[in-house]
Amino acid sequence: QEEFMQALYSALDKAKLASLKGKSLSLICGALSWLTDYEERKRQEAAALLQEGEEALSTNAAQSSAVSSSAELDWITDFVQKKAERDLVSKLKEEELKRKKREERLEMIRNNVQLKYAVKRKSYEEDEAFKLLQLSKEEQVEATGDQEDEELIIAEYESDDESKIKSRFFGAEKDEDDELVEEHVTKIYYCSRTHSQLAQFVHEVQKSPFSKDISVVTLGSRQNLCINEEVRQLGSIQRINDRCMEMQKNKHEKHHHEEGVKRKRGPAKSVCPYYKASALQQMRDVVLGAVHDIEQLLKLGRETHSCPYYSTRLAIPPAQLVVLPYQMVLHEATRRAAGVQLKGQVLIIDEAHNLSDTLSCIHSAELSGAQLCCAHSQLSQYADRYKSRLKAKNLMYIKQILFVIEGLVRVLGGKVGQSPQSQTTQPGTEMLTINNFLFKAQIDNINLFKVLQRYFEKSMISRKLGGFVEKYAGSGVTLHTHCNNKENRRTEGLNRYLQTLQTDQQESVETEKVLSASPMMQVEGFFMALTNSNTDGRVVVHKQGASSVKFLLLNPAVHFAQVLEECRAVIIAGGTMQPVSDFKQELLFSAGVGEERITEFSCGHVIPPENILPLVLCSGPSGQELEFTFQNRDTPRMMDETGRILSNICNVVPGGVVCFFPSYDYSKRIISHWEASGTLTRLANKKKIFQEPKKANQVEQVLNEFSRCIQRCSADCSGLTGALLFSVVGGKMSEGINFSDDLGRCVVMVGMPYPNIKSPELQEKMSYLDKHLPHSQGRSPGQALIENICMKAVNQSIGRAIRHRGDYSSVVLCDRRYSRPATLSKLPTWIKDRTTTHTTFGPAFAHADFFLYHCLKKVSSRNWQ
């Protein structure tokens, strides 16, 4: 880990792009040590420059006074030189002053113990006002008429030229929140995949020696950070975002009315009591004064009556370490909205083994037939209700959006003006380039860039429509039935098709959830995806069962390139980074990164060699060859042989055994077979059996019961020797879960979890890689992709065991294909170097003394103590 920190420090100092394998605490210490030293160097360099500049100014002044008036001077050159020197000195003085003020304020925040109590007193004073506000809202009588819908009307569209003219003559409107925005200091952005991983990292920072001297801010979504119960209870992230933005707008309108602008009649609009400039400033300062995780931020927000979401965003510029999820840093629009600026900063991407897939997923988009139905119906009803109040330009853009949605429906088999019953749709999946898709949908004449910029971004149609749907309970099922004009007759067939499409999908619970809110955000996301380059993605048209259109990003490097270009240094880290060859080719070299900028570091494991026993089994106890191909794995003899292997393992392994299957479907089939054959009963006589749940909210309960069972078994010696957990590769327990000590004395991997080679999306990805990446060692990039997907999943699963230096475990790989040199090379080095391959079961089973050795070692250690 010391070598890891040295490699990290060097990479940051030389502005490199590094792929490193190490622990979070080492990342923290190495990165923050560099940041501290870098800031000190900058301070010293600035002081030296300032001194030189002042000396140069005084020298020039002396020389000027010494020169006689008769001497011919190049006064223009002299003036320019002196001005440049004065400007530099002024700039350095200004920066030094800002730095001192920032440091003084942070020091005051950290040392002022009374600040927290002052903030609490302030919140108590606001409690009464808050309660009165809630009471007044409850007593409000809902007004009727068109006036109350004013907030749902799209504002008049202004072109870019019109906006510039308005700004030129009337000046830009200044928001009070602008005064809170500060200049960005040099910082480190740390991102990881899940909020639990981010929370773990923050806890490590709190334990580190830097916790008292570093300003840290943790970012999250509104769904994670909102403390307004009225908003939180909306549930979906889209509704929460829409309501929050609407309340902000109402707050700004209220501010203008207080300045004397006449307010239109109607009920008072709801504003968020937690969104106040003074409270946001106070909470921002408290956030910067100590290290907080998400839970602590929520508690602090409730104490101070201040919004944690906006307070943390205000804390980004002066913060030295910003902790945030992948989406906020890897997606440009989200990054921009959150106020994250990468220019000249350091980015650490942790748990980066699936970075390529994550980038592809973030920038892909999918629309179901039900969502298209819902969006078309809601937007049509919105336009019909407010057509007399909408401006001509806005109506034109609404019609354009409706036209595009109709085009998407046509691709799925619907035809305008025809009944669905008379249409014949060929079921199946079709893969199209972006251009071919636009031609097929007959929307190639629509400028999606303009639609997105002028209508979705400036007019906020998604949020307006969301408010309309929420108010009038629009769910996409209540369509206008009158056909007394040409427009309605033209779209009657489409509406009937959409109704049929939705009726076919009403049985899906997920569809009901989707239809509970306006799907215009998803429509916007799909439109955005269609603006990618024609070669960088494909559109998948699925016409079987639940019809859908999906954009598939094939070239994630195109979006990662901007991140690599802006950042001073990018650190790609993880505990299990193997294999890395595809990662370098697909994300780094494809993004234009030169080999000279890349540095790599990988180290062994802290445990001694005798603490791990990795075995490759080529055959089972009865001599049955183990090759879990799609054709072989469902045969009764293969399932029976797997049961015999597990039975033998459970006889000799104490504590917990975790068995990973390649899929949920195969797990269900093999367990059902064991139930019928009696194998499951024999296994249950040795260890209590647990299964990975499909619902995420049940995982913790199963893990707790699994842990308690093992503890009971080791204490009471009641016949059972522990517990057996059936899990799935890529499931909820294959990543981020620690089976340390007795929880994971043996990890069994049944077969090789290759992805479905017949998947159209995977085939397209393979074809793209074969076309754009070089072949290596006689293997095509597409073939390497399949192997790497499989082995990354394997490495993540078997890495759940052995979590500290005193831990020990066995890893059993049940498939002869693991013995291939190319496959073995993709295992982590510390496992690969100790792996033994056994063509027969007997010699492998002879290694059972591994557990006896460690049990005796543990007993002797206790006796000695």
mmCIF file of C-alpha atoms in Angstrom, residues 78-295:
data_model
loop_
_atom_site.group_PDB
_atom_site.id
_atom_site.type_symbol
_atom_site.label_atom_id
_atom_site.label_comp_id
_atom_site.label_asym_id
_atom_site.label_seq_id
_atom_site.Cartn_x
_atom_site.Cartn_y
_atom_site.Cartn_z
ATOM 1 C CA ASP A 78 7.849 50.833 -21.437
ATOM 2 C CA PHE A 79 4.180 51.526 -20.694
ATOM 3 C CA VAL A 80 3.033 48.065 -21.830
ATOM 4 C CA GLN A 81 5.756 46.327 -19.816
ATOM 5 C CA LYS A 82 4.956 48.255 -16.668
ATOM 6 C CA LYS A 83 1.230 47.681 -17.077
ATOM 7 C CA ALA A 84 1.756 43.919 -17.486
ATOM 8 C CA GLU A 85 3.906 43.858 -14.353
ATOM 9 C CA ARG A 86 1.355 45.898 -12.396
ATOM 10 C CA ASP A 87 -1.489 43.636 -13.546
ATOM 11 C CA LEU A 88 0.436 40.513 -12.508
ATOM 12 C CA VAL A 89 1.197 41.930 -9.090
ATOM 13 C CA SER A 90 -2.436 43.004 -8.632
ATOM 14 C CA LYS A 91 -3.692 39.565 -9.665
ATOM 15 C CA LEU A 92 -1.289 37.778 -7.304
ATOM 16 C CA LYS A 93 -2.266 40.075 -4.433
ATOM 17 C CA GLU A 94 -5.958 39.503 -5.144
ATOM 18 C CA GLU A 95 -5.506 35.715 -5.220
ATOM 19 C CA GLU A 96 -3.495 35.788 -2.009
ATOM 20 C CA LEU A 97 -6.193 37.882 -0.339
ATOM 21 C CA LYS A 98 -8.924 35.475 -1.462
ATOM 22 C CA ARG A 99 -6.931 32.494 -0.233
ATOM 23 C CA LYS A 100 -6.346 34.084 3.170
ATOM 24 C CA LYS A 101 -10.013 35.004 3.519
ATOM 25 C CA ARG A 102 -11.052 31.473 2.575
ATOM 26 C CA GLU A 103 -8.631 29.912 5.056
ATOM 27 C CA GLU A 104 -9.628 32.328 7.819
ATOM 28 C CA ARG A 105 -13.307 31.580 7.277
ATOM 29 C CA LEU A 106 -12.738 27.806 7.317
ATOM 30 C CA GLU A 107 -10.617 28.129 10.462
ATOM 31 C CA MET A 108 -13.336 30.196 12.103
ATOM 32 C CA ILE A 109 -15.976 27.611 11.144
ATOM 33 C CA ARG A 110 -13.894 24.722 12.504
ATOM 34 C CA ASN A 111 -12.982 26.491 15.758
ATOM 35 C CA ASN A 112 -16.282 28.227 16.449
ATOM 36 C CA VAL A 113 -17.977 25.661 18.649
ATOM 37 C CA GLN A 114 -20.883 28.034 19.227
ATOM 38 C CA LEU A 115 -21.754 28.158 15.511
ATOM 39 C CA LYS A 116 -23.705 24.916 15.646
ATOM 40 C CA TYR A 117 -25.777 26.120 18.576
ATOM 41 C CA ALA A 118 -26.338 29.525 16.972
ATOM 42 C CA VAL A 119 -27.645 27.765 13.875
ATOM 43 C CA LYS A 120 -29.919 25.596 16.051
ATOM 44 C CA ARG A 121 -31.307 28.700 17.805
ATOM 45 C CA LYS A 122 -32.000 30.212 14.384
ATOM 46 C CA SER A 123 -33.877 27.050 13.348
ATOM 47 C CA TYR A 124 -36.020 27.143 16.509
ATOM 48 C CA GLU A 125 -36.976 30.737 15.742
ATOM 49 C CA GLU A 126 -38.095 29.641 12.267
ATOM 50 C CA ASP A 127 -40.171 26.712 13.578
ATOM 51 C CA GLU A 128 -43.198 28.867 14.358
ATOM 52 C CA ALA A 129 -43.104 30.543 10.949
ATOM 53 C CA PHE A 130 -42.806 27.110 9.327
ATOM 54 C CA LYS A 131 -45.829 25.746 11.227
ATOM 55 C CA LEU A 132 -47.884 28.838 10.372
ATOM 56 C CA LEU A 133 -46.976 28.395 6.697
ATOM 57 C CA GLN A 134 -48.120 24.765 6.771
ATOM 58 C CA LEU A 135 -51.359 25.776 8.522
ATOM 59 C CA SER A 136 -52.091 28.534 6.008
ATOM 60 C CA LYS A 137 -51.538 26.096 3.128
ATOM 61 C CA GLU A 138 -54.049 23.674 4.615
ATOM 62 C CA GLU A 139 -56.632 26.448 4.976
ATOM 63 C CA GLN A 140 -56.244 27.726 1.415
ATOM 64 C CA VAL A 141 -59.359 27.320 -0.705
ATOM 65 C CA GLU A 142 -58.550 26.068 -4.165
ATOM 66 C CA ALA A 143 -59.518 28.681 -6.728
ATOM 67 C CA THR A 144 -61.184 27.767 -10.001
ATOM 68 C CA GLY A 145 -60.780 29.034 -13.552
ATOM 69 C CA ASP A 146 -57.876 29.362 -15.926
ATOM 70 C CA GLN A 147 -55.866 31.689 -13.663
ATOM 71 C CA GLU A 148 -54.715 28.866 -11.381
ATOM 72 C CA ASP A 149 -53.143 27.081 -14.382
ATOM 73 C CA GLU A 150 -50.824 30.003 -15.082
ATOM 74 C CA GLU A 151 -47.776 28.076 -13.822
ATOM 75 C CA LEU A 152 -48.511 25.291 -16.335
ATOM 76 C CA ILE A 153 -48.348 27.589 -19.373
ATOM 77 C CA ILE A 154 -45.055 27.540 -21.252
ATOM 78 C CA ALA A 155 -43.390 30.949 -21.289
ATOM 79 C CA GLU A 156 -43.032 32.705 -24.631
ATOM 80 C CA TYR A 157 -40.072 31.298 -26.506
ATOM 81 C CA GLU A 158 -37.153 33.636 -27.138
ATOM 82 C CA SER A 159 -34.544 32.867 -29.749
ATOM 83 C CA ASP A 160 -30.871 33.168 -28.874
ATOM 84 C CA ASP A 161 -30.676 36.476 -30.766
ATOM 85 C CA GLU A 162 -33.670 37.883 -28.871
ATOM 86 C CA SER A 163 -32.096 36.855 -25.544
ATOM 87 C CA LYS A 164 -28.817 38.578 -26.456
ATOM 88 C CA ILE A 165 -30.621 41.814 -27.422
ATOM 89 C CA LYS A 166 -32.617 41.784 -24.200
ATOM 90 C CA SER A 167 -29.485 41.177 -22.147
ATOM 91 C CA ARG A 168 -27.599 43.889 -24.070
ATOM 92 C CA PHE A 169 -30.139 46.670 -23.432
ATOM 93 C CA PHE A 170 -31.763 45.640 -20.143
ATOM 94 C CA GLY A 171 -28.933 43.731 -18.487
ATOM 95 C CA ALA A 172 -28.944 40.188 -17.150
ATOM 96 C CA GLU A 173 -31.283 39.572 -14.255
ATOM 97 C CA LYS A 174 -29.282 38.967 -11.075
ATOM 98 C CA ASP A 175 -30.409 36.279 -8.685
ATOM 99 C CA GLU A 176 -29.732 36.519 -4.980
ATOM 100 C CA ASP A 177 -28.300 32.986 -5.153
ATOM 101 C CA ASP A 178 -25.546 34.221 -7.505
ATOM 102 C CA GLU A 179 -23.989 36.065 -4.570
ATOM 103 C CA LEU A 180 -23.399 32.718 -2.833
ATOM 104 C CA VAL A 181 -21.337 31.244 -5.690
ATOM 105 C CA GLU A 182 -17.577 31.208 -5.100
ATOM 106 C CA GLU A 183 -14.492 30.589 -7.170
ATOM 107 C CA HIS A 184 -13.388 26.939 -7.475
ATOM 108 C CA VAL A 185 -10.233 25.921 -5.617
ATOM 109 C CA THR A 186 -7.995 22.984 -6.614
ATOM 110 C CA LYS A 187 -9.892 19.898 -5.579
ATOM 111 C CA ILE A 188 -10.232 16.133 -5.877
ATOM 112 C CA TYR A 189 -13.487 14.642 -7.160
ATOM 113 C CA TYR A 190 -14.017 11.112 -5.845
ATOM 114 C CA CYS A 191 -16.811 9.099 -7.449
ATOM 115 C CA SER A 192 -18.082 5.567 -6.965
ATOM 116 C CA ARG A 193 -21.009 3.479 -8.142
ATOM 117 C CA THR A 194 -23.412 3.350 -5.176
ATOM 118 C CA HIS A 195 -24.329 5.581 -2.250
ATOM 119 C CA SER A 196 -23.273 2.843 0.202
ATOM 120 C CA GLN A 197 -19.775 2.794 -1.354
ATOM 121 C CA LEU A 198 -19.616 6.596 -1.087
ATOM 122 C CA ALA A 199 -20.709 6.402 2.567
ATOM 123 C CA GLN A 200 -17.932 3.855 3.242
ATOM 124 C CA PHE A 201 -15.387 6.201 1.668
ATOM 125 C CA VAL A 202 -16.586 9.173 3.763
ATOM 126 C CA HIS A 203 -16.270 7.086 6.933
ATOM 127 C CA GLU A 204 -12.686 6.243 5.930
ATOM 128 C CA VAL A 205 -11.978 9.981 5.464
ATOM 129 C CA GLN A 206 -13.417 10.644 8.931
ATOM 130 C CA LYS A 207 -10.956 8.111 10.389
ATOM 131 C CA SER A 208 -7.970 9.460 8.434
ATOM 132 C CA PRO A 209 -5.439 11.999 9.789
ATOM 133 C CA PHE A 210 -6.755 14.546 7.240
ATOM 134 C CA SER A 211 -10.308 14.754 8.636
ATOM 135 C CA LYS A 212 -9.615 17.896 10.711
ATOM 136 C CA ASP A 213 -7.813 19.841 7.987
ATOM 137 C CA ILE A 214 -9.685 19.074 4.773
ATOM 138 C CA SER A 215 -13.010 20.529 3.570
ATOM 139 C CA VAL A 216 -15.212 17.725 2.230
ATOM 140 C CA VAL A 217 -18.672 17.769 0.655
ATOM 141 C CA THR A 218 -20.838 14.765 -0.247
ATOM 142 C CA LEU A 219 -23.247 15.191 -3.167
ATOM 143 C CA GLY A 220 -26.393 13.213 -3.913
ATOM 144 C CA SER A 221 -29.660 13.426 -5.803
ATOM 145 C CA ARG A 222 -32.741 15.271 -4.567
ATOM 146 C CA GLN A 223 -34.234 11.870 -3.788
ATOM 147 C CA ASN A 224 -31.379 11.232 -1.339
ATOM 148 C CA LEU A 225 -31.037 14.727 0.118
ATOM 149 C CA CYS A 226 -34.515 16.305 0.152
ATOM 150 C CA ILE A 227 -35.929 16.928 3.675
ATOM 151 C CA ASN A 228 -39.239 18.488 2.594
ATOM 152 C CA GLU A 229 -41.728 15.725 3.495
ATOM 153 C CA GLU A 230 -44.334 17.129 1.104
ATOM 154 C CA VAL A 231 -41.872 16.595 -1.743
ATOM 155 C CA ARG A 232 -40.268 13.358 -0.473
ATOM 156 C CA GLN A 233 -43.599 11.553 -0.348
ATOM 157 C CA LEU A 234 -43.952 11.953 -4.133
ATOM 158 C CA GLY A 235 -41.674 8.901 -4.392
ATOM 159 C CA SER A 236 -40.264 8.951 -7.919
ATOM 160 C CA ILE A 237 -37.132 10.981 -8.600
ATOM 161 C CA GLN A 238 -38.812 12.671 -11.588
ATOM 162 C CA ARG A 239 -41.716 13.958 -9.497
ATOM 163 C CA ILE A 240 -39.368 15.110 -6.743
ATOM 164 C CA ASN A 241 -37.213 17.011 -9.264
ATOM 165 C CA ASP A 242 -40.265 18.585 -10.935
ATOM 166 C CA ARG A 243 -41.822 19.750 -7.648
ATOM 167 C CA CYS A 244 -38.505 21.129 -6.363
ATOM 168 C CA MET A 245 -37.922 23.147 -9.551
ATOM 169 C CA GLU A 246 -41.506 24.421 -9.468
ATOM 170 C CA MET A 247 -41.124 25.560 -5.852
ATOM 171 C CA GLN A 248 -37.908 27.391 -6.767
ATOM 172 C CA LYS A 249 -39.707 29.160 -9.606
ATOM 173 C CA ASN A 250 -42.548 30.129 -7.244
ATOM 174 C CA LYS A 251 -40.007 31.478 -4.760
ATOM 175 C CA HIS A 252 -38.382 33.710 -7.398
ATOM 176 C CA GLU A 253 -41.798 34.924 -8.582
ATOM 177 C CA LYS A 254 -42.714 35.742 -4.980
ATOM 178 C CA HIS A 255 -39.483 37.727 -4.674
ATOM 179 C CA HIS A 256 -40.416 39.802 -7.758
ATOM 180 C CA HIS A 257 -43.952 40.406 -6.427
ATOM 181 C CA GLU A 258 -42.501 41.711 -3.156
ATOM 182 C CA GLU A 259 -40.498 44.224 -5.213
ATOM 183 C CA GLY A 260 -43.736 45.751 -6.504
ATOM 184 C CA VAL A 261 -44.661 43.668 -9.542
ATOM 185 C CA LYS A 262 -48.408 43.186 -9.612
ATOM 186 C CA ARG A 263 -49.433 39.603 -8.841
ATOM 187 C CA LYS A 264 -52.188 37.823 -10.746
ATOM 188 C CA ARG A 265 -55.188 36.655 -8.746
ATOM 189 C CA GLY A 266 -55.351 33.038 -7.636
ATOM 190 C CA PRO A 267 -54.199 30.869 -4.725
ATOM 191 C CA ALA A 268 -50.774 31.379 -3.151
ATOM 192 C CA LYS A 269 -48.160 29.176 -4.797
ATOM 193 C CA SER A 270 -46.263 26.700 -2.676
ATOM 194 C CA VAL A 271 -42.629 27.563 -1.928
ATOM 195 C CA CYS A 272 -40.042 25.444 -0.132
ATOM 196 C CA PRO A 273 -39.405 26.681 3.433
ATOM 197 C CA TYR A 274 -35.908 25.120 3.365
ATOM 198 C CA TYR A 275 -34.707 27.144 0.353
ATOM 199 C CA LYS A 276 -33.529 30.407 1.932
ATOM 200 C CA ALA A 277 -30.251 32.169 1.123
ATOM 201 C CA SER A 278 -29.216 32.825 4.743
ATOM 202 C CA ALA A 279 -29.966 29.259 5.865
ATOM 203 C CA LEU A 280 -28.191 27.803 2.817
ATOM 204 C CA GLN A 281 -25.094 29.878 3.620
ATOM 205 C CA GLN A 282 -25.113 28.775 7.239
ATOM 206 C CA MET A 283 -25.430 25.101 6.355
ATOM 207 C CA ARG A 284 -22.785 25.406 3.623
ATOM 208 C CA ASP A 285 -20.326 26.707 6.218
ATOM 209 C CA VAL A 286 -21.140 23.899 8.650
ATOM 210 C CA VAL A 287 -20.739 21.332 5.856
ATOM 211 C CA LEU A 288 -17.281 22.690 5.029
ATOM 212 C CA GLY A 289 -16.257 22.737 8.695
ATOM 213 C CA ALA A 290 -16.430 18.946 9.217
ATOM 214 C CA VAL A 291 -16.754 15.700 7.254
ATOM 215 C CA HIS A 292 -20.398 14.577 6.869
ATOM 216 C CA ASP A 293 -22.012 11.579 5.178
ATOM 217 C CA ILE A 294 -25.495 11.642 3.619
ATOM 218 C CA GLU A 295 -27.294 10.679 6.851
#
